[in-house]
Coordinates of C-alpha atoms and ligand atoms in Angstrom, one line a residue:
X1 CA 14.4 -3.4 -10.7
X2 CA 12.4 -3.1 -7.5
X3 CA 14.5 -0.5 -4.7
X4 CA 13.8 -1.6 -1.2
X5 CA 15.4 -0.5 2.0
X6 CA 18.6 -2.7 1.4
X7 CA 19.0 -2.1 -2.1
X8 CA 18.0 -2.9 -5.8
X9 CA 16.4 -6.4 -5.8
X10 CA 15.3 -7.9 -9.4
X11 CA 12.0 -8.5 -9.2
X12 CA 12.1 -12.3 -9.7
X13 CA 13.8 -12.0 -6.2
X14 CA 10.6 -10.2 -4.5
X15 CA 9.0 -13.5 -3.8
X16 CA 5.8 -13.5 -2.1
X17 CA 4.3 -9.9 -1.1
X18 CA 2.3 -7.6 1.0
X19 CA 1.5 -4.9 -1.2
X20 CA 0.3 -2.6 1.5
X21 CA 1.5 -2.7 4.8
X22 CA 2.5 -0.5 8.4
X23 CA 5.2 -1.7 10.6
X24 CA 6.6 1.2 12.2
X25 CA 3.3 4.4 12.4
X26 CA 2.0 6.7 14.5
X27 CA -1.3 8.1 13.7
X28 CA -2.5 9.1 17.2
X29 CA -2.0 12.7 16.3
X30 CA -5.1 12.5 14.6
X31 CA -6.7 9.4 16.0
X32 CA -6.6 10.2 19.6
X33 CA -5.8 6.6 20.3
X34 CA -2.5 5.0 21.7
X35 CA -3.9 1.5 19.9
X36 CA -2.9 3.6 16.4
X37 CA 0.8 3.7 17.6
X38 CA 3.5 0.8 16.7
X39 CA 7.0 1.8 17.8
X40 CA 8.3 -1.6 19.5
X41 CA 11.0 -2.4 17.0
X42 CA 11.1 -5.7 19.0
X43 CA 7.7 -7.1 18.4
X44 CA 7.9 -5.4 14.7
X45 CA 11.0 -8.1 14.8
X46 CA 8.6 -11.0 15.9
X47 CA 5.6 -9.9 13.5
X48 CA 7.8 -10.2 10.7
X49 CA 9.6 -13.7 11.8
X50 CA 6.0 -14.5 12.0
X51 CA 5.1 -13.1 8.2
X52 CA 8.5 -15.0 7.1
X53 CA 7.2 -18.3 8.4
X54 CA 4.1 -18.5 6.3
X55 CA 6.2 -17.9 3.6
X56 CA 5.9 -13.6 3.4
X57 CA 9.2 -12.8 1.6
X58 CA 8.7 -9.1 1.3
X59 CA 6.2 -6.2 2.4
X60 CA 5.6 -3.0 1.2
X61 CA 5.7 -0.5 3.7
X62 CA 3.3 2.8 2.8
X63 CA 4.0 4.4 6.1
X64 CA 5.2 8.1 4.6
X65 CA 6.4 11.5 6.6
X66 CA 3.9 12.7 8.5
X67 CA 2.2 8.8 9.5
X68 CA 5.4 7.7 11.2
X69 CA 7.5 6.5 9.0
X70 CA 11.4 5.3 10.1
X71 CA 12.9 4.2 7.1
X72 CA 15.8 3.1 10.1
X73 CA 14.3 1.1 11.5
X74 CA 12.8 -0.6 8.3
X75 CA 16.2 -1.2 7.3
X76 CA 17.5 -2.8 10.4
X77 CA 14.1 -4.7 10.6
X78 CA 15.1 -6.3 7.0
X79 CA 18.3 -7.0 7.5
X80 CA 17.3 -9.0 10.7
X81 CA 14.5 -10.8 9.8
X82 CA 15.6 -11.4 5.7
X83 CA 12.2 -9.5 4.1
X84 CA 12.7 -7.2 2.0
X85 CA 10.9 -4.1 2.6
X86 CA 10.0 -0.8 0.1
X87 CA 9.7 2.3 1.6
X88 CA 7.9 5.6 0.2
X89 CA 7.7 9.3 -0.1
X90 CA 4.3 10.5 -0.3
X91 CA 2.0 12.2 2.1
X92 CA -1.4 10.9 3.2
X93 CA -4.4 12.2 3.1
X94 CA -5.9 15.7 4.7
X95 CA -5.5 15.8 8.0
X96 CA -2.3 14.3 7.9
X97 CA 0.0 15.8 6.1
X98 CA 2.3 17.3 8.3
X99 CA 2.6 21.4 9.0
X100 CA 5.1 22.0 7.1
X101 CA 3.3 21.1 3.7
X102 CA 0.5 21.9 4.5
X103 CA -0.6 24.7 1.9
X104 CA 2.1 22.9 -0.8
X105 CA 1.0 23.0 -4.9
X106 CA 1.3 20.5 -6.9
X107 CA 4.9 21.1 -7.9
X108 CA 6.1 21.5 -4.4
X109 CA 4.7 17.7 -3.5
X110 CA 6.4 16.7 -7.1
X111 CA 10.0 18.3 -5.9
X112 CA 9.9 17.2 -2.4
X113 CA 9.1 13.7 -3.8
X114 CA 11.8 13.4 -6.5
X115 CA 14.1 14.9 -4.2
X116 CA 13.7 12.2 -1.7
X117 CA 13.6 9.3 -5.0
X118 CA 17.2 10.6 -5.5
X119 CA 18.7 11.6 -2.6
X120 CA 17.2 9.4 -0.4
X121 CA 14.7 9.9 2.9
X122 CA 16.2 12.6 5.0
X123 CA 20.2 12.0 5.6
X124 CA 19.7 8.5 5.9
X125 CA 20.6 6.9 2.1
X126 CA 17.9 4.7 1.8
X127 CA 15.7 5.4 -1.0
X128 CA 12.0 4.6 -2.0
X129 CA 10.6 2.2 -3.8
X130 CA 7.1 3.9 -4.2
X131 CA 5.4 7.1 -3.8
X132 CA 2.5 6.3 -1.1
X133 CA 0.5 6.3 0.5
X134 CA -1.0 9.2 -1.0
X135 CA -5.1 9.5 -1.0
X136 CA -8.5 10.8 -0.8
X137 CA -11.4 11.3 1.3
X138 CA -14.7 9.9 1.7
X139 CA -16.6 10.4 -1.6
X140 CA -14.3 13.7 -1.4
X141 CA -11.4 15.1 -2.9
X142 CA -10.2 18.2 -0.7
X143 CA -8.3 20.8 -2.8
X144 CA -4.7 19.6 -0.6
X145 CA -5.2 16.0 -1.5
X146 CA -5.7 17.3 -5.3
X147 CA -2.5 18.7 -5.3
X148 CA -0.9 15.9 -3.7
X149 CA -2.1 13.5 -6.1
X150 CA -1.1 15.4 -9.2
X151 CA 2.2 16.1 -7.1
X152 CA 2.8 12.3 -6.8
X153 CA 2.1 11.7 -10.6
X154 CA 4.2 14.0 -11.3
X155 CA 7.0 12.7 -9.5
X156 CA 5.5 9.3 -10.5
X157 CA 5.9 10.0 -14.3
X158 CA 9.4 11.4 -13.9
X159 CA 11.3 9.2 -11.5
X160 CA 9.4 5.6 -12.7
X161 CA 8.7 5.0 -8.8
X162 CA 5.0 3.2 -8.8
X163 CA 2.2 5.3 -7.4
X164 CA 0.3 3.5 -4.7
X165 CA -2.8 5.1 -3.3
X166 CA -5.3 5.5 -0.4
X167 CA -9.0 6.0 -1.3
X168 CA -11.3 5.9 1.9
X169 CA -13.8 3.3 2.4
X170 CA -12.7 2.8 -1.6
X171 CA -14.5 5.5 -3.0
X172 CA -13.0 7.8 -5.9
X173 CA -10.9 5.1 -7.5
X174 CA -11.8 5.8 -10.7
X175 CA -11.3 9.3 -10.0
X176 CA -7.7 9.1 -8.8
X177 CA -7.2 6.9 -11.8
X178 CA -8.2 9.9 -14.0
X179 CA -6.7 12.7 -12.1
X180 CA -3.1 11.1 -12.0
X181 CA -3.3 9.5 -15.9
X182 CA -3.8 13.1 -17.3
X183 CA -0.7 14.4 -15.9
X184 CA 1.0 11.8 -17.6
X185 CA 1.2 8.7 -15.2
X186 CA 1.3 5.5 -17.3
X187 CA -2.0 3.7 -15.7
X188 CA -0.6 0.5 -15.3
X189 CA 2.0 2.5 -12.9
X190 CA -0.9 3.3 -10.2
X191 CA -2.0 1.0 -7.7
X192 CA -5.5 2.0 -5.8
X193 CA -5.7 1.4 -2.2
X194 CA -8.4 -0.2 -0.5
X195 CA -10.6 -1.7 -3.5
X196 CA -12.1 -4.4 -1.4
X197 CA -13.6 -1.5 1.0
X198 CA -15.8 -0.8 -1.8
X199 CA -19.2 -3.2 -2.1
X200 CA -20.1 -1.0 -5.2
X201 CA -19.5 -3.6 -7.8
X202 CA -19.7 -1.0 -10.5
X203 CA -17.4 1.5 -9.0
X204 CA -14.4 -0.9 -8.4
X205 CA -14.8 -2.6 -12.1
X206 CA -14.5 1.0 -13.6
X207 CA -11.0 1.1 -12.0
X208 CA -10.1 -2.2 -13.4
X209 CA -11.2 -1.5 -16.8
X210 CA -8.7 1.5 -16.6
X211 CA -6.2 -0.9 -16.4
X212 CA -4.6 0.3 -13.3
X213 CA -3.9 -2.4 -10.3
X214 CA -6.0 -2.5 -7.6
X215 CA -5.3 -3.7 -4.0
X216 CA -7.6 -5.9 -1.7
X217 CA -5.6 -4.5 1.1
X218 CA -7.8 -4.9 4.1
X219 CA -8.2 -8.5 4.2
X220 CA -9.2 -9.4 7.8
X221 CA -10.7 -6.0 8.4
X222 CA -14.0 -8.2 9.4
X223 CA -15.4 -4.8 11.1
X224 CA -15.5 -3.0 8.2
X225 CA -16.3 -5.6 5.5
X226 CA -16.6 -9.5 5.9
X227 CA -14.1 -11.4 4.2
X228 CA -16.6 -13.6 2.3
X229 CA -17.4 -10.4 0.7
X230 CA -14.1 -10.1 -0.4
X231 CA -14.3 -13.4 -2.1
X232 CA -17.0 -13.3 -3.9
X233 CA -15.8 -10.2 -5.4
X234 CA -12.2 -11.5 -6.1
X235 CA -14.0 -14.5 -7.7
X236 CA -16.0 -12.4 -10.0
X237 CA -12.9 -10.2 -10.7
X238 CA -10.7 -13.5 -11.9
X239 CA -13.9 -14.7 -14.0
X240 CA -14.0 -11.6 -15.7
X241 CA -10.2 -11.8 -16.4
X242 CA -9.0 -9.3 -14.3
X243 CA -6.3 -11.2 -12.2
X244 CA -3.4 -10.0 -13.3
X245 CA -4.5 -6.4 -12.0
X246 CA -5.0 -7.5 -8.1
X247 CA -2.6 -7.6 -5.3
X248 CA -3.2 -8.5 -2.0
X249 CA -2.6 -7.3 1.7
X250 CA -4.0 -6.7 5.3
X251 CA -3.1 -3.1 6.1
X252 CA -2.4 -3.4 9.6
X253 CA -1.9 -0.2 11.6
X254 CA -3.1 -1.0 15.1
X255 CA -1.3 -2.4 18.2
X256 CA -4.3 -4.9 18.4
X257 CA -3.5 -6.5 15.3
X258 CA -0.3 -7.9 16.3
X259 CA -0.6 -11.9 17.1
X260 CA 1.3 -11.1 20.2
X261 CA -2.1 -8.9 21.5
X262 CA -4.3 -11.2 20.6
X263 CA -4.6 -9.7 16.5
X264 CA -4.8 -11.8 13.3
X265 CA -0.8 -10.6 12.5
X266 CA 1.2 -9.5 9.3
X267 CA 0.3 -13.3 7.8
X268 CA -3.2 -13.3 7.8
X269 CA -3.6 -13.7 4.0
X270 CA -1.3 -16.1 3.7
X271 CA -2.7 -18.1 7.0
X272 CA -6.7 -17.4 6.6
X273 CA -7.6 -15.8 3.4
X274 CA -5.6 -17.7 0.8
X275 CA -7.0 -21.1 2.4
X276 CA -10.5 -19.1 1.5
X277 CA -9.6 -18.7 -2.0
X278 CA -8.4 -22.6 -2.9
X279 CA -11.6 -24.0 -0.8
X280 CA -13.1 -21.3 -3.6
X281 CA -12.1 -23.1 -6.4
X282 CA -9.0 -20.3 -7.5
X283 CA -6.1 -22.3 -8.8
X284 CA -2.4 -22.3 -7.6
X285 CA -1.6 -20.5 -10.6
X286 CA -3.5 -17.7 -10.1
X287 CA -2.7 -17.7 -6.3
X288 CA 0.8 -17.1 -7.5
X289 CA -0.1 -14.3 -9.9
X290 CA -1.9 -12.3 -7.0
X291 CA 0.9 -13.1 -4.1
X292 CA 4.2 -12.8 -6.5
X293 CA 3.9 -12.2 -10.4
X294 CA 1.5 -8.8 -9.6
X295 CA 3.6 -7.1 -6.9
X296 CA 7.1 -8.4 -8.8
X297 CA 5.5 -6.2 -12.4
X298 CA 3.9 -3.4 -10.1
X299 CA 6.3 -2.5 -8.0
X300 CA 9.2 -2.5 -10.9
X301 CA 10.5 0.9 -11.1
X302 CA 9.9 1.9 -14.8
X303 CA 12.9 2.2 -17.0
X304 CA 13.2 5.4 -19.1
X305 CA 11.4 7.7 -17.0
Ligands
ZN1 ZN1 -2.5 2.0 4.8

């Protein structure tokens, strides 16, 4: 079963997905930028009309406590607009996780987590569907974001909830692979953030052959990497057999990217980078393993746990 906002969903019903998305964040805290906050519920509304349109049936939503998240308005957002939408618990990365857990152990991140899985976020009922997103710096993992990961493997291993993660400019991969399997994670239970950030060939195939999923989740991000890029190495990755491993996003976090200011909006894969992939040559069935049949298996919670 997949949990989103509304409720359990079986994941036949997920349809196609955004595996790593913002909708309601504020990161200006850090960022120093008003661009870096989205709080019109509204045009969150119209976004996701948008996303619907082109055929988005659900998005997973990795804005945690301490980035902005409002698992309220998520929930009013789905049941007006008919997307589903997964929520998490998780923290980010240093230097945004928030005061209050700021000097936390491993265990403490692992408690606060599971807490949340069962009791939902806060008083509000709604529980999450992943633990995310949680992450890494650049080329550098700080002892805080050490014992949030293990924290969120932890919690990962005990409550079945998917791990989905942020890795900076897509370095440490491999490492966050390593660090949450030994504490008992099942691999194919992790997701990696931002994979297609990384133009070390090498370094992103060392996740793969882990056999955790990986997420080109910055499609459109043309500033930081051209999309051909991202083609070429999503081409190789399906030649080598990796497709069922890959799920596919935009990451969106800024005012600017809305369609209504001018942005590329929520449906950018669906509207500019799958046409990208079948002008490639990639076939309708594997378009339909990386939109649907990947997100539907990853973001199952795991029975048993
Ligand atoms: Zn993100």
């Amino acid at each position: 079963m997949i949990q989103t906002v509304l409720g359990k969903i079986a994941p036949e019903e997920l349809g196609i997905c955004s595996a790593h998305e913002h909708l309601s964040i504020d990161l200006s805290r850090v960022k120093k930028d008003p661009d870096t906050i989205l709080d019109d519920e509204q045009g969150m509304r119209e976004e996701l009309e948008d996303f619907y349109r082109l055929g988005g049936r659900s998005m997973v939503e990795v804005t945690n406590d301490g980035m902005g998240r409002d698992a309220l308005v998520l929930k009013r957002l789905s049941k007006a607009t008919g997307v589903h939408l997964i929520t998490c618990t998780g923290f980010y990365k240093d230097p945004f996780i928030p005061e209050y857990a700021g000097d936390w152990k491993a265990e403490q991140f692992a408690q606060h987590f599971m807490k949340e899985a069962a009791e939902g976020i806060a008083d509000t009922g709604i529980l999450p569907g992943v633990i995310g997103e949680v992450g890494t710096s650049k080329n550098e993992m700080k002892p805080i974001e050490r014992e949030l990961l293990i924290g969120a493997a932890i919690a990962g291993a005990e409550t079945g909830l998917p791990v989905t993660t942020h890795t900076t400019l897509g370095t440490l991969g491999f490492e966050q692979v390593q660090l949450l399997t030994k504490q008992g994670l099942p691999v194919d239970q992790i997701i990696v953030g931002h994979q297609d950030l990384n133009p070390n060939k090498e370094e992103v195939l060392s996740v793969l052959e882990t056999g955790a999923y990986i997420a080109f989740d910055t499609i459109g991000k043309n500033n930081y990497r051209p999309d051909g890029e991202r083609v070429d190495f999503l081409l190789d990755f399906i030649n080598r057999g990796f497709e069922k491993q890959i799920l596919l996003s935009a990451d969106l976090t800024r005012k600017s990217h809305w369609k209504k200011n001018g942005g590329p909006g929520y449906g950018l894969v669906l509207e500019s980078f799958i046409p990208k992939l079948k002008e490639a040559g990639v076939s309708d069935s594997i378009l339909q393993q990386l939109l649907i049949v990947n997100p539907s298996r990853a973001f199952s919670i795991r029975e048993g746990s």
